[in-house]
Short mmCIF file of C-alpha atoms in Angstrom, two decimals:
data_model
loop_
_atom_site.label_atom_id
_atom_site.label_comp_id
_atom_site.label_asym_id
_atom_site.label_seq_id
_atom_site.Cartn_x
_atom_site.Cartn_y
_atom_site.Cartn_z
CA MET A 112 -7.26 -42.39 -137.13
CA ILE A 113 -8.87 -43.13 -134.18
CA LYS A 114 -8.60 -41.24 -130.77
CA THR A 115 -9.82 -42.21 -127.88
CA ARG A 116 -11.67 -39.89 -125.25
CA LYS A 117 -11.99 -39.83 -121.42
CA PRO A 118 -14.57 -36.94 -120.67
CA PRO A 119 -14.54 -36.29 -116.86
CA MET A 120 -17.08 -37.72 -115.00
CA LYS A 121 -19.91 -34.82 -112.93
CA GLN A 122 -18.97 -34.68 -109.38
CA THR A 123 -21.55 -32.72 -107.85
CA VAL A 124 -23.48 -29.31 -108.46
CA GLY A 125 -21.84 -26.47 -106.89
CA ALA A 126 -23.88 -23.03 -106.44
CA GLN A 127 -26.36 -21.30 -107.96
CA TYR A 128 -26.68 -17.82 -109.09
CA VAL A 129 -29.80 -15.44 -109.63
CA CYS A 130 -29.63 -11.85 -111.13
CA PHE A 131 -33.01 -9.76 -111.95
CA GLY A 132 -33.39 -7.67 -114.89
CA SER A 133 -32.78 -3.85 -114.12
CA ASN A 134 -36.67 -3.20 -115.18
CA GLU A 135 -38.84 -5.93 -113.96
CA ASP A 136 -42.02 -3.97 -115.61
CA GLU A 137 -41.14 -4.31 -119.10
CA GLU A 138 -39.91 -6.79 -121.73
CA PHE A 139 -36.52 -8.70 -121.66
CA THR A 140 -34.00 -6.18 -122.48
CA GLY A 141 -30.49 -8.26 -121.42
CA GLU A 142 -29.81 -5.54 -118.94
CA TYR A 143 -29.59 -6.80 -115.41
CA GLU A 144 -29.40 -5.09 -111.60
CA GLU A 145 -25.77 -4.70 -110.39
CA SER A 146 -26.07 -7.02 -107.05
CA VAL A 147 -25.98 -11.13 -107.99
CA GLU A 148 -27.28 -13.36 -105.55
CA LYS A 149 -25.46 -16.75 -104.83
CA THR A 150 -26.86 -19.65 -102.93
CA GLU A 151 -25.19 -22.95 -101.80
CA VAL A 152 -28.51 -24.73 -101.29
CA VAL A 153 -28.75 -27.11 -104.09
CA LYS A 154 -29.37 -30.95 -103.84
CA THR A 155 -30.45 -31.27 -107.35
CA VAL A 156 -31.01 -29.89 -110.93
CA LYS A 157 -32.77 -31.51 -113.63
CA MET A 158 -32.47 -30.36 -117.16
CA THR A 159 -34.90 -30.60 -119.86
CA GLU A 160 -34.68 -29.48 -123.09
CA ASN A 161 -37.95 -28.71 -125.00
CA ALA A 162 -37.83 -29.02 -129.03
CA GLU A 163 -39.72 -29.26 -131.90
CA THR A 164 -38.98 -31.16 -135.07
CA SER A 165 -39.97 -29.44 -138.46
CA ASP A 166 -39.65 -31.75 -141.49
CA THR A 167 -39.44 -30.19 -145.24
CA TYR A 168 -40.60 -32.25 -147.55
CA ALA A 169 -39.67 -32.44 -151.49
CA SER A 170 -40.14 -35.17 -154.12
CA GLY A 171 -42.14 -37.43 -151.97
CA LYS A 172 -39.55 -37.72 -149.26
CA VAL A 173 -37.95 -35.70 -146.64
CA TYR A 174 -35.56 -33.24 -147.75
CA ASP A 175 -34.41 -31.23 -144.33
CA SER A 176 -35.28 -31.74 -140.79
CA ASP A 177 -34.69 -28.84 -138.28
CA THR A 178 -35.16 -29.33 -134.39
CA PRO A 179 -34.77 -25.72 -132.65
CA THR A 180 -34.96 -25.94 -129.02
CA LYS A 181 -37.55 -23.58 -127.74
CA SER A 182 -36.71 -23.73 -124.02
CA ILE A 183 -35.41 -25.46 -121.26
CA ASP A 184 -36.67 -26.37 -118.04
CA ILE A 185 -34.94 -26.48 -114.84
CA GLU A 186 -36.30 -28.48 -112.07
CA VAL A 187 -33.96 -27.43 -108.88
CA GLU A 188 -34.49 -29.12 -105.81
CA VAL A 189 -32.88 -27.14 -102.53
CA VAL A 190 -33.07 -27.23 -99.21
CA ALA A 191 -33.80 -23.65 -98.35
CA PHE A 192 -34.47 -20.90 -100.72
CA PRO A 193 -34.65 -17.06 -99.52
CA GLU A 194 -38.16 -15.86 -99.56
CA ASP A 195 -37.68 -12.75 -100.90
CA THR A 196 -36.12 -14.14 -103.69
CA VAL A 197 -39.10 -16.20 -104.75
CA ALA A 198 -41.43 -13.47 -103.77
CA ARG A 199 -39.57 -11.55 -106.67
CA MET A 200 -39.43 -14.43 -108.99
CA LYS A 201 -43.54 -14.77 -109.01
CA GLY A 202 -43.92 -10.92 -108.92
CA ASP A 203 -45.46 -10.83 -105.72
CA THR A 204 -45.91 -7.43 -103.54
CA VAL A 205 -43.69 -6.89 -100.84
CA ASP A 206 -44.77 -4.10 -98.58
CA ALA A 207 -42.44 -1.98 -97.15
CA GLY A 208 -43.41 -3.39 -93.27
CA GLY A 209 -42.51 -6.79 -94.61
CA LEU A 210 -45.97 -8.48 -95.69
CA ILE A 211 -46.06 -10.44 -98.90
CA LEU A 212 -49.05 -10.39 -100.78
CA SER A 213 -49.13 -13.18 -103.19
CA GLY A 214 -51.23 -14.86 -105.81
CA GLY A 215 -52.66 -11.66 -107.47
CA GLY A 216 -52.41 -10.95 -111.24
CA SER A 217 -49.19 -10.11 -110.98
CA LYS A 218 -46.80 -10.10 -114.02
CA ARG A 219 -43.48 -12.17 -113.18
CA PRO A 220 -40.22 -10.76 -113.91
CA PHE A 221 -37.66 -12.08 -116.25
CA PHE A 222 -34.19 -13.37 -114.39
CA ALA A 223 -30.75 -14.58 -115.23
CA TYR A 224 -30.12 -18.40 -113.24
CA GLY A 225 -26.77 -19.40 -113.22
CA LYS A 226 -25.26 -22.87 -111.93
CA VAL A 227 -21.92 -24.77 -111.52
CA VAL A 228 -21.27 -28.15 -112.54
CA LYS A 229 -18.07 -29.33 -110.85
CA LEU A 230 -16.47 -32.38 -112.62
CA ARG A 231 -14.05 -34.98 -111.47
CA ASN A 232 -10.29 -34.11 -111.27
CA GLY A 233 -11.01 -30.57 -110.67
CA GLY A 234 -13.10 -29.31 -113.74
CA TYR A 235 -15.90 -27.65 -113.76
CA ARG A 236 -18.59 -26.13 -115.91
CA PHE A 237 -20.27 -22.73 -115.66
CA GLU A 238 -23.70 -21.93 -116.81
CA TRP A 239 -25.77 -19.19 -117.27
CA TYR A 240 -29.46 -18.87 -118.50
CA PRO A 241 -30.17 -15.10 -119.20
CA LYS A 242 -33.69 -15.14 -120.13
CA CYS A 243 -35.72 -17.02 -117.23
CA LYS A 244 -39.10 -17.01 -115.52
CA LEU A 245 -40.43 -18.97 -112.43
CA THR A 246 -43.08 -21.56 -113.45
CA GLU A 247 -43.74 -23.28 -109.84
CA LYS A 248 -42.56 -23.62 -106.75
CA SER A 249 -43.30 -26.47 -104.34
CA ASP A 250 -43.24 -25.97 -100.28
CA ASP A 251 -43.61 -29.36 -98.73
CA ILE A 252 -43.21 -30.01 -95.09
CA SER A 253 -43.45 -33.07 -92.92
CA THR A 254 -43.33 -33.38 -89.46
CA SER A 255 -40.13 -34.10 -87.72
CA GLU A 256 -39.45 -37.53 -86.40
CA GLU A 257 -36.31 -39.35 -84.75
CA LYS A 258 -34.20 -39.83 -87.47
CA ALA A 259 -33.16 -36.81 -88.90
CA SER A 260 -34.63 -35.83 -92.69
CA ASP A 261 -34.22 -33.07 -95.46
CA GLN A 262 -37.03 -30.62 -95.88
CA THR A 263 -36.43 -29.94 -99.47
CA ASP A 264 -38.31 -27.23 -101.82
CA THR A 265 -38.37 -27.55 -105.39
CA ILE A 266 -38.06 -24.52 -107.74
CA LYS A 267 -39.15 -24.78 -111.29
CA ILE A 268 -37.47 -22.44 -113.73
CA LYS A 269 -38.07 -22.19 -117.70
CA ALA A 270 -35.31 -20.82 -119.97
CA TYR A 271 -36.27 -18.80 -123.09
CA PRO A 272 -33.81 -17.68 -126.42
CA PHE A 273 -31.94 -14.85 -125.54
CA ASP A 274 -30.95 -13.67 -128.46
CA GLU A 275 -31.69 -13.92 -132.26
CA ALA A 276 -29.88 -16.95 -132.86
CA GLY A 277 -32.21 -18.47 -130.62
CA ASN A 278 -29.19 -19.35 -127.73
CA ILE A 279 -30.78 -20.07 -124.37
CA VAL A 280 -27.61 -21.15 -122.38
CA ALA A 281 -24.22 -18.95 -122.34
CA ARG A 282 -21.70 -21.54 -120.42
CA VAL A 283 -17.98 -22.72 -120.40
CA GLU A 284 -16.19 -25.57 -119.40
CA SER A 285 -12.87 -25.80 -118.15
CA GLY A 286 -11.05 -28.02 -120.53
CA SER A 287 -11.58 -25.12 -123.07
CA ALA A 288 -12.18 -22.29 -120.44
CA PRO A 289 -9.93 -18.96 -121.24
CA GLU A 290 -6.95 -18.59 -118.97
CA GLY A 291 -7.69 -16.49 -115.56
CA LEU A 292 -11.56 -17.19 -115.39
CA THR A 293 -12.74 -18.29 -112.14
CA GLU A 294 -16.26 -19.00 -110.96
CA ASP A 295 -16.37 -15.60 -109.44
CA LYS A 296 -15.57 -14.02 -112.23
CA PHE A 297 -17.92 -15.64 -114.39
CA PHE A 298 -20.87 -14.75 -112.17
CA ALA A 299 -20.08 -11.55 -111.29
CA LYS A 300 -22.87 -10.66 -113.73
CA PRO A 301 -24.89 -12.37 -116.57
CA ILE A 302 -22.90 -13.54 -119.49
CA LEU A 303 -24.55 -13.34 -122.95
CA THR A 304 -21.73 -12.79 -125.63
CA LYS A 305 -18.28 -13.49 -126.10
CA GLU A 306 -17.57 -9.74 -125.40
CA GLY A 307 -18.93 -10.03 -121.93
CA LEU A 308 -16.82 -13.20 -121.44
CA ALA A 309 -13.65 -11.26 -122.29
CA ALA A 310 -14.71 -8.30 -120.27
CA ALA A 311 -15.15 -10.51 -117.05
CA ILE A 312 -12.12 -11.88 -117.10
CA ALA A 313 -10.19 -8.33 -117.70
#
């Protein structure tokens, strides 16, 4: 039997979410701060999976092949980004008086990164990348001209496996999402397990 399907097309990127680990000085624990930061500043998001193929040979030929995903590179173009958030991502020292000291040998903390993909016909895809680190931030600016132009920044993030199974992203899609799930509920805190999703709905 042949079943013809018509998957929904992507319409636009929605909001993005950032939540820092509860202890930035230690390794990843899966524990996060209470506050989640939401910004609606995204122009484009590019995801690149980094995978490495490993072949097993037997009797002179390939017996099996495994291609696990080692990490995912997330490149986000934004119209603006909170400077204090970027400073925390970079591990900068923020003085009580507002002075930010950057460029030293500080350790960059883990944080969770979330994004929304809006599909046509009202569909959606919610995604959490629970274990991320900032790898690069560009800050280009040009002179203003008679014709308005966007002055955008680019944030590059690397997402790592967050559990023993090697999972990197936790997501739901509108076609199979549990009843009662909303964007606010899903992004109220980073979700790493099915129990976490059930708690978010409850």
